[in-house]
Short mmCIF file of C-alpha atoms in Angstrom, two decimals:
data_model
loop_
_atom_site.label_atom_id
_atom_site.label_comp_id
_atom_site.label_asym_id
_atom_site.label_seq_id
_atom_site.Cartn_x
_atom_site.Cartn_y
_atom_site.Cartn_z
CA UNK A 1 -12.94 14.52 13.15
CA UNK A 2 -9.52 16.09 13.59
CA UNK A 3 -9.42 15.44 17.33
CA UNK A 4 -6.92 12.79 18.09
CA UNK A 5 -7.49 11.25 14.69
CA UNK A 6 -3.77 10.43 14.51
CA UNK A 7 -4.03 8.61 17.83
CA UNK A 8 -7.01 6.66 16.58
CA UNK A 9 -5.36 5.87 13.29
CA UNK A 10 -2.51 4.24 15.19
CA UNK A 11 -5.06 1.76 16.52
CA UNK A 12 -6.85 1.02 13.26
CA UNK A 13 -6.02 -2.67 13.36
CA UNK A 14 -7.20 -3.06 16.95
CA UNK A 15 -10.47 -1.28 16.20
CA UNK A 16 -11.21 -3.41 13.15
CA UNK A 17 -10.36 -6.64 14.98
CA UNK A 18 -12.52 -5.52 17.89
CA UNK A 19 -15.53 -4.95 15.65
CA UNK A 20 -15.07 -8.38 14.08
CA UNK A 21 -14.91 -10.12 17.50
CA UNK A 22 -18.70 -10.15 17.71
CA UNK A 23 -19.61 -11.13 14.18
CA UNK A 24 -18.52 -11.13 10.55
CA UNK A 25 -19.07 -7.83 8.89
CA UNK A 26 -18.42 -5.76 5.77
CA UNK A 27 -16.69 -2.43 5.27
CA UNK A 28 -19.64 -0.09 5.43
CA UNK A 29 -21.21 -1.85 8.43
CA UNK A 30 -17.96 -1.66 10.41
CA UNK A 31 -17.69 2.02 9.66
CA UNK A 32 -21.31 2.62 10.61
CA UNK A 33 -20.75 0.90 13.97
CA UNK A 34 -17.71 3.05 14.63
CA UNK A 35 -19.61 6.17 13.71
CA UNK A 36 -22.47 5.18 16.01
CA UNK A 37 -20.17 4.34 18.93
CA UNK A 38 -18.38 7.68 18.67
CA UNK A 39 -21.63 9.59 18.18
CA UNK A 40 -20.61 10.49 14.66
CA UNK A 41 -17.27 11.96 15.71
CA UNK A 42 -15.08 9.39 14.03
CA UNK A 43 -15.19 7.22 10.96
CA UNK A 44 -12.46 5.56 8.91
CA UNK A 45 -11.76 6.81 5.44
CA UNK A 46 -12.38 4.09 2.85
CA UNK A 47 -8.68 4.19 1.99
CA UNK A 48 -7.64 3.58 5.61
CA UNK A 49 -10.17 0.81 6.06
CA UNK A 50 -9.19 -1.12 2.96
CA UNK A 51 -5.46 -0.72 3.47
CA UNK A 52 -6.00 -2.21 6.94
CA UNK A 53 -8.18 -5.05 5.62
CA UNK A 54 -5.51 -5.95 3.15
CA UNK A 55 -2.74 -5.85 5.75
CA UNK A 56 -4.76 -7.92 8.22
CA UNK A 57 -5.71 -10.46 5.59
CA UNK A 58 -2.08 -10.86 4.55
CA UNK A 59 -1.12 -11.38 8.17
CA UNK A 60 -3.71 -14.15 8.48
CA UNK A 61 -5.67 -12.26 11.13
CA UNK A 62 -8.84 -12.02 9.07
CA UNK A 63 -10.33 -13.84 6.11
CA UNK A 64 -12.97 -12.66 3.69
CA UNK A 65 -15.74 -14.09 1.56
CA UNK A 66 -18.47 -12.77 -0.73
CA UNK A 67 -21.78 -12.63 1.04
CA UNK A 68 -24.76 -14.06 -0.84
CA UNK A 69 -27.52 -12.51 1.25
CA UNK A 70 -28.24 -9.63 -1.09
CA UNK A 71 -28.76 -9.87 -4.83
CA UNK A 72 -28.41 -6.22 -5.76
CA UNK A 73 -25.40 -5.46 -3.57
CA UNK A 74 -22.61 -7.99 -3.45
CA UNK A 75 -20.70 -7.48 -0.23
CA UNK A 76 -17.43 -8.89 0.92
CA UNK A 77 -17.62 -10.02 4.52
CA UNK A 78 -14.62 -10.11 6.79
CA UNK A 79 -14.18 -12.69 9.49
CA UNK A 80 -11.64 -12.84 12.32
CA UNK A 81 -9.40 -15.92 12.55
CA UNK A 82 -8.06 -17.64 15.67
CA UNK A 83 -4.78 -15.89 15.03
CA UNK A 84 -6.66 -12.63 14.72
CA UNK A 85 -8.29 -13.16 18.10
CA UNK A 86 -4.90 -13.74 19.70
CA UNK A 87 -3.59 -10.63 17.99
CA UNK A 88 -6.56 -8.65 19.26
CA UNK A 89 -5.89 -9.70 22.87
CA UNK A 90 -2.24 -8.76 22.45
CA UNK A 91 -3.06 -5.36 20.93
CA UNK A 92 -5.63 -4.70 23.65
CA UNK A 93 -3.03 -5.44 26.34
CA UNK A 94 -0.55 -3.19 24.55
CA UNK A 95 -3.09 -0.42 24.47
CA UNK A 96 -3.99 -0.73 28.15
CA UNK A 97 -0.32 -0.63 29.09
CA UNK A 98 0.50 2.40 26.96
CA UNK A 99 -2.69 4.18 27.99
CA UNK A 100 -1.64 4.02 31.63
CA UNK A 101 1.90 5.06 30.78
CA UNK A 102 0.86 8.01 28.63
CA UNK A 103 -1.58 9.14 31.31
CA UNK A 104 1.15 9.19 33.91
CA UNK A 105 3.53 10.96 31.56
CA UNK A 106 1.33 13.76 30.31
CA UNK A 107 -1.16 14.43 33.12
CA UNK A 108 0.08 17.27 35.35
CA UNK A 109 -3.23 17.98 37.02
CA UNK A 110 -3.72 21.29 35.19
CA UNK A 111 -7.07 20.23 33.84
CA UNK A 112 -9.50 19.01 36.46
CA UNK A 113 -12.94 17.90 35.34
CA UNK A 114 -12.47 19.52 31.92
CA UNK A 115 -11.60 22.95 33.38
CA UNK B 1 -26.05 9.95 -8.96
CA UNK B 2 -24.90 6.35 -8.59
CA UNK B 3 -23.34 6.59 -12.01
CA UNK B 4 -21.61 9.76 -10.94
CA UNK B 5 -20.15 7.93 -7.92
CA UNK B 6 -19.07 5.09 -10.16
CA UNK B 7 -17.37 7.46 -12.58
CA UNK B 8 -15.63 9.20 -9.71
CA UNK B 9 -14.29 5.96 -8.22
CA UNK B 10 -13.26 4.64 -11.64
CA UNK B 11 -11.32 7.80 -12.19
CA UNK B 12 -9.57 7.46 -8.83
CA UNK B 13 -8.61 3.87 -9.61
CA UNK B 14 -7.06 4.87 -12.93
CA UNK B 15 -3.65 4.73 -11.22
CA UNK B 16 -4.31 1.46 -9.42
CA UNK B 17 -2.44 -1.64 -10.59
CA UNK B 18 -4.48 -3.71 -13.04
CA UNK B 19 -5.00 -6.73 -10.80
CA UNK B 20 -8.07 -8.74 -9.88
CA UNK B 21 -7.60 -7.72 -6.24
CA UNK B 22 -7.56 -4.02 -7.12
CA UNK B 23 -10.75 -4.45 -9.11
CA UNK B 24 -12.43 -6.17 -6.15
CA UNK B 25 -11.37 -3.44 -3.74
CA UNK B 26 -12.73 -0.84 -6.14
CA UNK B 27 -16.07 -2.64 -6.32
CA UNK B 28 -16.20 -2.87 -2.53
CA UNK B 29 -15.44 0.80 -2.02
CA UNK B 30 -18.00 1.75 -4.63
CA UNK B 31 -20.62 -0.41 -2.90
CA UNK B 32 -19.84 1.24 0.45
CA UNK B 33 -20.18 4.69 -1.09
CA UNK B 34 -23.52 3.77 -2.64
CA UNK B 35 -24.75 2.49 0.74
CA UNK B 36 -23.52 5.63 2.43
CA UNK B 37 -25.05 7.88 -0.21
CA UNK B 38 -28.43 6.14 0.04
CA UNK B 39 -28.39 6.30 3.84
CA UNK B 40 -27.57 10.00 3.77
CA UNK B 41 -30.38 10.71 1.33
CA UNK B 42 -32.76 8.71 3.54
CA UNK B 43 -31.63 10.81 6.49
CA UNK B 44 -32.81 13.86 4.57
CA UNK B 45 -29.61 15.20 3.05
CA UNK B 46 -29.85 16.66 -0.44
CA UNK B 47 -28.45 14.58 -3.28
CA UNK B 48 -25.56 16.98 -3.86
CA UNK B 49 -24.69 17.05 -0.16
CA UNK B 50 -24.84 13.27 0.13
CA UNK B 51 -22.61 12.88 -2.93
CA UNK B 52 -20.09 15.34 -1.50
CA UNK B 53 -19.93 13.59 1.88
CA UNK B 54 -19.62 10.17 0.25
CA UNK B 55 -16.80 11.29 -2.02
CA UNK B 56 -14.97 12.99 0.84
CA UNK B 57 -15.03 9.80 2.89
CA UNK B 58 -12.78 7.99 0.43
CA UNK B 59 -9.55 9.58 1.62
CA UNK B 60 -6.07 9.22 0.18
CA UNK B 61 -5.79 5.99 -1.79
CA UNK B 62 -2.06 6.14 -2.55
CA UNK B 63 -1.11 3.90 0.38
CA UNK B 64 -3.70 1.32 -0.67
CA UNK B 65 -2.39 1.38 -4.24
CA UNK B 66 1.16 0.87 -2.95
CA UNK B 67 -0.08 -2.18 -1.01
CA UNK B 68 -1.83 -3.52 -4.10
CA UNK B 69 1.26 -2.86 -6.20
CA UNK B 70 3.30 -5.05 -3.85
CA UNK B 71 0.95 -7.87 -4.62
CA UNK B 72 1.70 -8.05 -8.33
CA UNK B 73 3.06 -11.55 -8.24
CA UNK B 74 4.41 -13.51 -11.18
CA UNK B 75 0.98 -15.10 -11.14
CA UNK B 76 -0.62 -11.81 -12.10
CA UNK B 77 1.71 -11.10 -14.99
CA UNK B 78 1.28 -14.71 -16.00
CA UNK B 79 -2.45 -14.20 -16.02
CA UNK B 80 -2.12 -11.16 -18.24
CA UNK B 81 0.14 -13.06 -20.60
CA UNK B 82 -2.35 -15.93 -20.67
CA UNK B 83 -5.23 -13.63 -21.57
CA UNK B 84 -3.20 -11.82 -24.23
CA UNK B 85 -2.17 -15.06 -25.88
CA UNK B 86 -5.74 -16.29 -25.80
CA UNK B 87 -6.79 -13.18 -27.73
CA UNK B 88 -4.05 -13.84 -30.27
CA UNK B 89 -5.27 -17.42 -30.74
CA UNK B 90 -8.83 -16.21 -31.30
CA UNK B 91 -7.55 -13.72 -33.85
CA UNK B 92 -5.61 -16.40 -35.72
CA UNK B 93 -8.70 -18.59 -35.98
CA UNK B 94 -10.72 -15.68 -37.31
CA UNK B 95 -7.96 -14.88 -39.80
CA UNK B 96 -7.97 -18.50 -40.95
CA UNK B 97 -11.47 -17.94 -42.32
CA UNK B 98 -10.14 -15.38 -44.83
CA UNK B 99 -8.14 -17.79 -47.02
CA UNK B 100 -11.01 -20.29 -46.83
CA UNK B 101 -13.36 -17.66 -48.27
CA UNK B 102 -10.72 -16.75 -50.85
CA UNK B 103 -10.37 -20.41 -51.81
CA UNK B 104 -14.10 -20.60 -52.42
CA UNK B 105 -14.14 -17.63 -54.76
CA UNK B 106 -10.75 -17.56 -56.51
CA UNK B 107 -8.56 -19.87 -58.52
CA UNK B 108 -5.61 -20.07 -56.13
CA UNK B 109 -7.49 -22.67 -54.12
CA UNK B 110 -4.48 -24.72 -53.09
CA UNK B 111 -2.36 -21.93 -51.70
CA UNK B 112 -5.30 -20.50 -49.77
CA UNK B 113 -6.21 -23.82 -48.23
CA UNK B 114 -2.58 -24.27 -47.26
CA UNK B 115 -2.53 -20.88 -45.58
CA UNK B 116 -5.73 -21.76 -43.74
CA UNK B 117 -4.30 -25.10 -42.58
CA UNK B 118 -1.09 -23.43 -41.40
CA UNK B 119 -3.03 -20.74 -39.54
CA UNK B 120 -5.25 -23.30 -37.83
CA UNK B 121 -2.19 -25.36 -36.94
CA UNK B 122 -0.44 -22.35 -35.42
CA UNK B 123 -3.63 -21.47 -33.56
CA UNK B 124 -4.02 -24.96 -32.11
CA UNK B 125 -0.36 -25.17 -31.08
CA UNK B 126 -0.56 -21.77 -29.40
CA UNK B 127 -3.80 -22.73 -27.67
CA UNK B 128 -2.29 -25.95 -26.31
CA UNK B 129 0.84 -24.13 -25.24
CA UNK B 130 -1.28 -21.50 -23.54
CA UNK B 131 -3.08 -24.15 -21.51
CA UNK B 132 0.20 -25.10 -19.88
CA UNK B 133 0.49 -21.52 -18.68
CA UNK B 134 -3.04 -21.19 -17.45
CA UNK B 135 -2.63 -19.47 -14.11
CA UNK B 136 -3.86 -21.55 -11.23
CA UNK B 137 -5.39 -20.16 -8.11
CA UNK B 138 -3.17 -22.14 -5.81
CA UNK B 139 0.52 -21.60 -5.65
CA UNK B 140 2.86 -24.41 -6.51
CA UNK B 141 4.85 -24.81 -3.36
CA UNK B 142 5.74 -28.40 -2.67
CA UNK B 143 8.29 -30.45 -4.53
CA UNK B 144 5.71 -33.04 -5.61
CA UNK B 145 3.50 -30.31 -7.06
CA UNK B 146 6.42 -29.00 -9.05
CA UNK B 147 7.20 -32.48 -10.34
CA UNK B 148 3.57 -32.93 -11.36
CA UNK B 149 3.70 -29.60 -13.17
CA UNK B 150 6.80 -30.62 -15.14
CA UNK B 151 5.18 -33.97 -15.96
CA UNK B 152 2.05 -32.21 -17.17
CA UNK B 153 4.04 -29.89 -19.42
CA UNK B 154 5.93 -32.83 -20.85
CA UNK B 155 2.71 -34.63 -21.82
CA UNK B 156 1.31 -31.47 -23.40
CA UNK B 157 4.57 -31.04 -25.29
CA UNK B 158 4.07 -34.56 -26.65
CA UNK B 159 0.54 -33.87 -27.87
CA UNK B 160 1.68 -30.65 -29.56
CA UNK B 161 4.39 -32.61 -31.34
CA UNK B 162 1.95 -35.30 -32.48
CA UNK B 163 -0.43 -32.72 -33.85
CA UNK B 164 2.39 -30.88 -35.60
CA UNK B 165 3.56 -33.97 -37.49
CA UNK B 166 0.03 -34.91 -38.47
CA UNK B 167 -0.49 -31.47 -40.03
CA UNK B 168 2.87 -31.71 -41.79
CA UNK B 169 2.02 -35.13 -43.22
CA UNK B 170 -1.36 -33.92 -44.49
CA UNK B 171 0.24 -30.86 -46.03
CA UNK B 172 2.95 -33.00 -47.63
CA UNK B 173 0.39 -35.07 -49.49
CA UNK B 174 -1.86 -32.15 -50.44
CA UNK B 175 1.02 -30.13 -51.85
CA UNK B 176 2.67 -33.10 -53.53
CA UNK B 177 -0.44 -34.35 -55.30
CA UNK B 178 -1.35 -30.85 -56.43
CA UNK B 179 2.05 -29.70 -57.60
CA UNK B 180 3.61 -33.05 -58.48
CA UNK B 181 6.87 -31.54 -57.26
CA UNK B 182 7.78 -34.64 -55.25
CA UNK B 183 11.46 -33.85 -55.61
CA UNK B 184 10.94 -30.67 -53.54
CA UNK B 185 8.02 -31.34 -51.24
CA UNK B 186 9.99 -33.62 -48.88
CA UNK B 187 11.64 -30.42 -47.64
CA UNK B 188 8.49 -29.85 -45.60
CA UNK B 189 9.73 -32.51 -43.16
CA UNK B 190 12.89 -30.49 -42.57
CA UNK B 191 10.64 -27.52 -41.91
CA UNK B 192 8.72 -29.63 -39.40
CA UNK B 193 11.90 -30.64 -37.61
CA UNK B 194 12.90 -27.00 -37.39
CA UNK B 195 9.53 -26.06 -35.92
CA UNK B 196 9.89 -28.81 -33.35
CA UNK B 197 13.33 -27.49 -32.34
CA UNK B 198 11.82 -24.04 -31.87
CA UNK B 199 8.98 -25.54 -29.81
CA UNK B 200 11.51 -27.31 -27.62
CA UNK B 201 13.37 -24.11 -26.87
CA UNK B 202 10.12 -22.30 -26.25
CA UNK B 203 8.53 -24.86 -23.94
CA UNK B 204 11.85 -25.66 -22.34
CA UNK B 205 12.18 -22.06 -21.31
CA UNK B 206 8.66 -22.02 -19.94
CA UNK B 207 9.60 -24.97 -17.77
CA UNK B 208 12.39 -22.98 -16.05
#
């Protein structure tokens, strides 16, 4: 969990937008997907997730609504907006650019194939 | 164990601002924790272990609270004021029943009925005034909306005034016929004018 968690946290918004690109989802489901994709190595804290939701909603990148599918558990679903999709593309481009830059800056060839 | 989770989250949100949004976020987080807890138990974790993992996944809420704090808009304080005043109105109506009961069982019938009438009148005026401040869910942004708002307040102000004078007239006759002190009872109209002045200042301020 500690590995690179700061690096990941810097991309919280991108990760959330990315998981909403496919379909509307709620907090726990998004976190479960992230956990599954990282083989249980990473998961957002509730605090991080909801601070991000709030920020993204204020920015008009996502909207939310109460889902009516389940009677016992009322869940708030989040949905990406057109603006959110644009923002996602922009953030993804930013990430690709900085990824290449950082790689060039920090890779000295000391570690080859994990050795 | 679900109650234990609920108690834990409630305790964490003690320091959260008292807004509708904060309450919703709390409910959402609690629901997530319940889901997580149930999944963990299904996976074969012990109840204690599942509870511990769920609680640890909350993280530091201070940043979220700061975000929620930023959101305390005039609308929120307005909402709180609205609810508080509504409670006061309810209390006044309940209190008005006391002199009515007194009037039914004691000799000082007149004075008790008067008190009841005054209390009801105050209650109704407050209730009408409170309606003007009922917080809406949409923000008033355009000029036309603002004009409509002022117009609405003006019409409510008129109905409050009409009601006020009706009550005063009724009281004037009740008191006068009971006490026969016609040389004094006309003073009630001065009292009414004073109340109307106060109402003007009050509602005028609310208009901004």
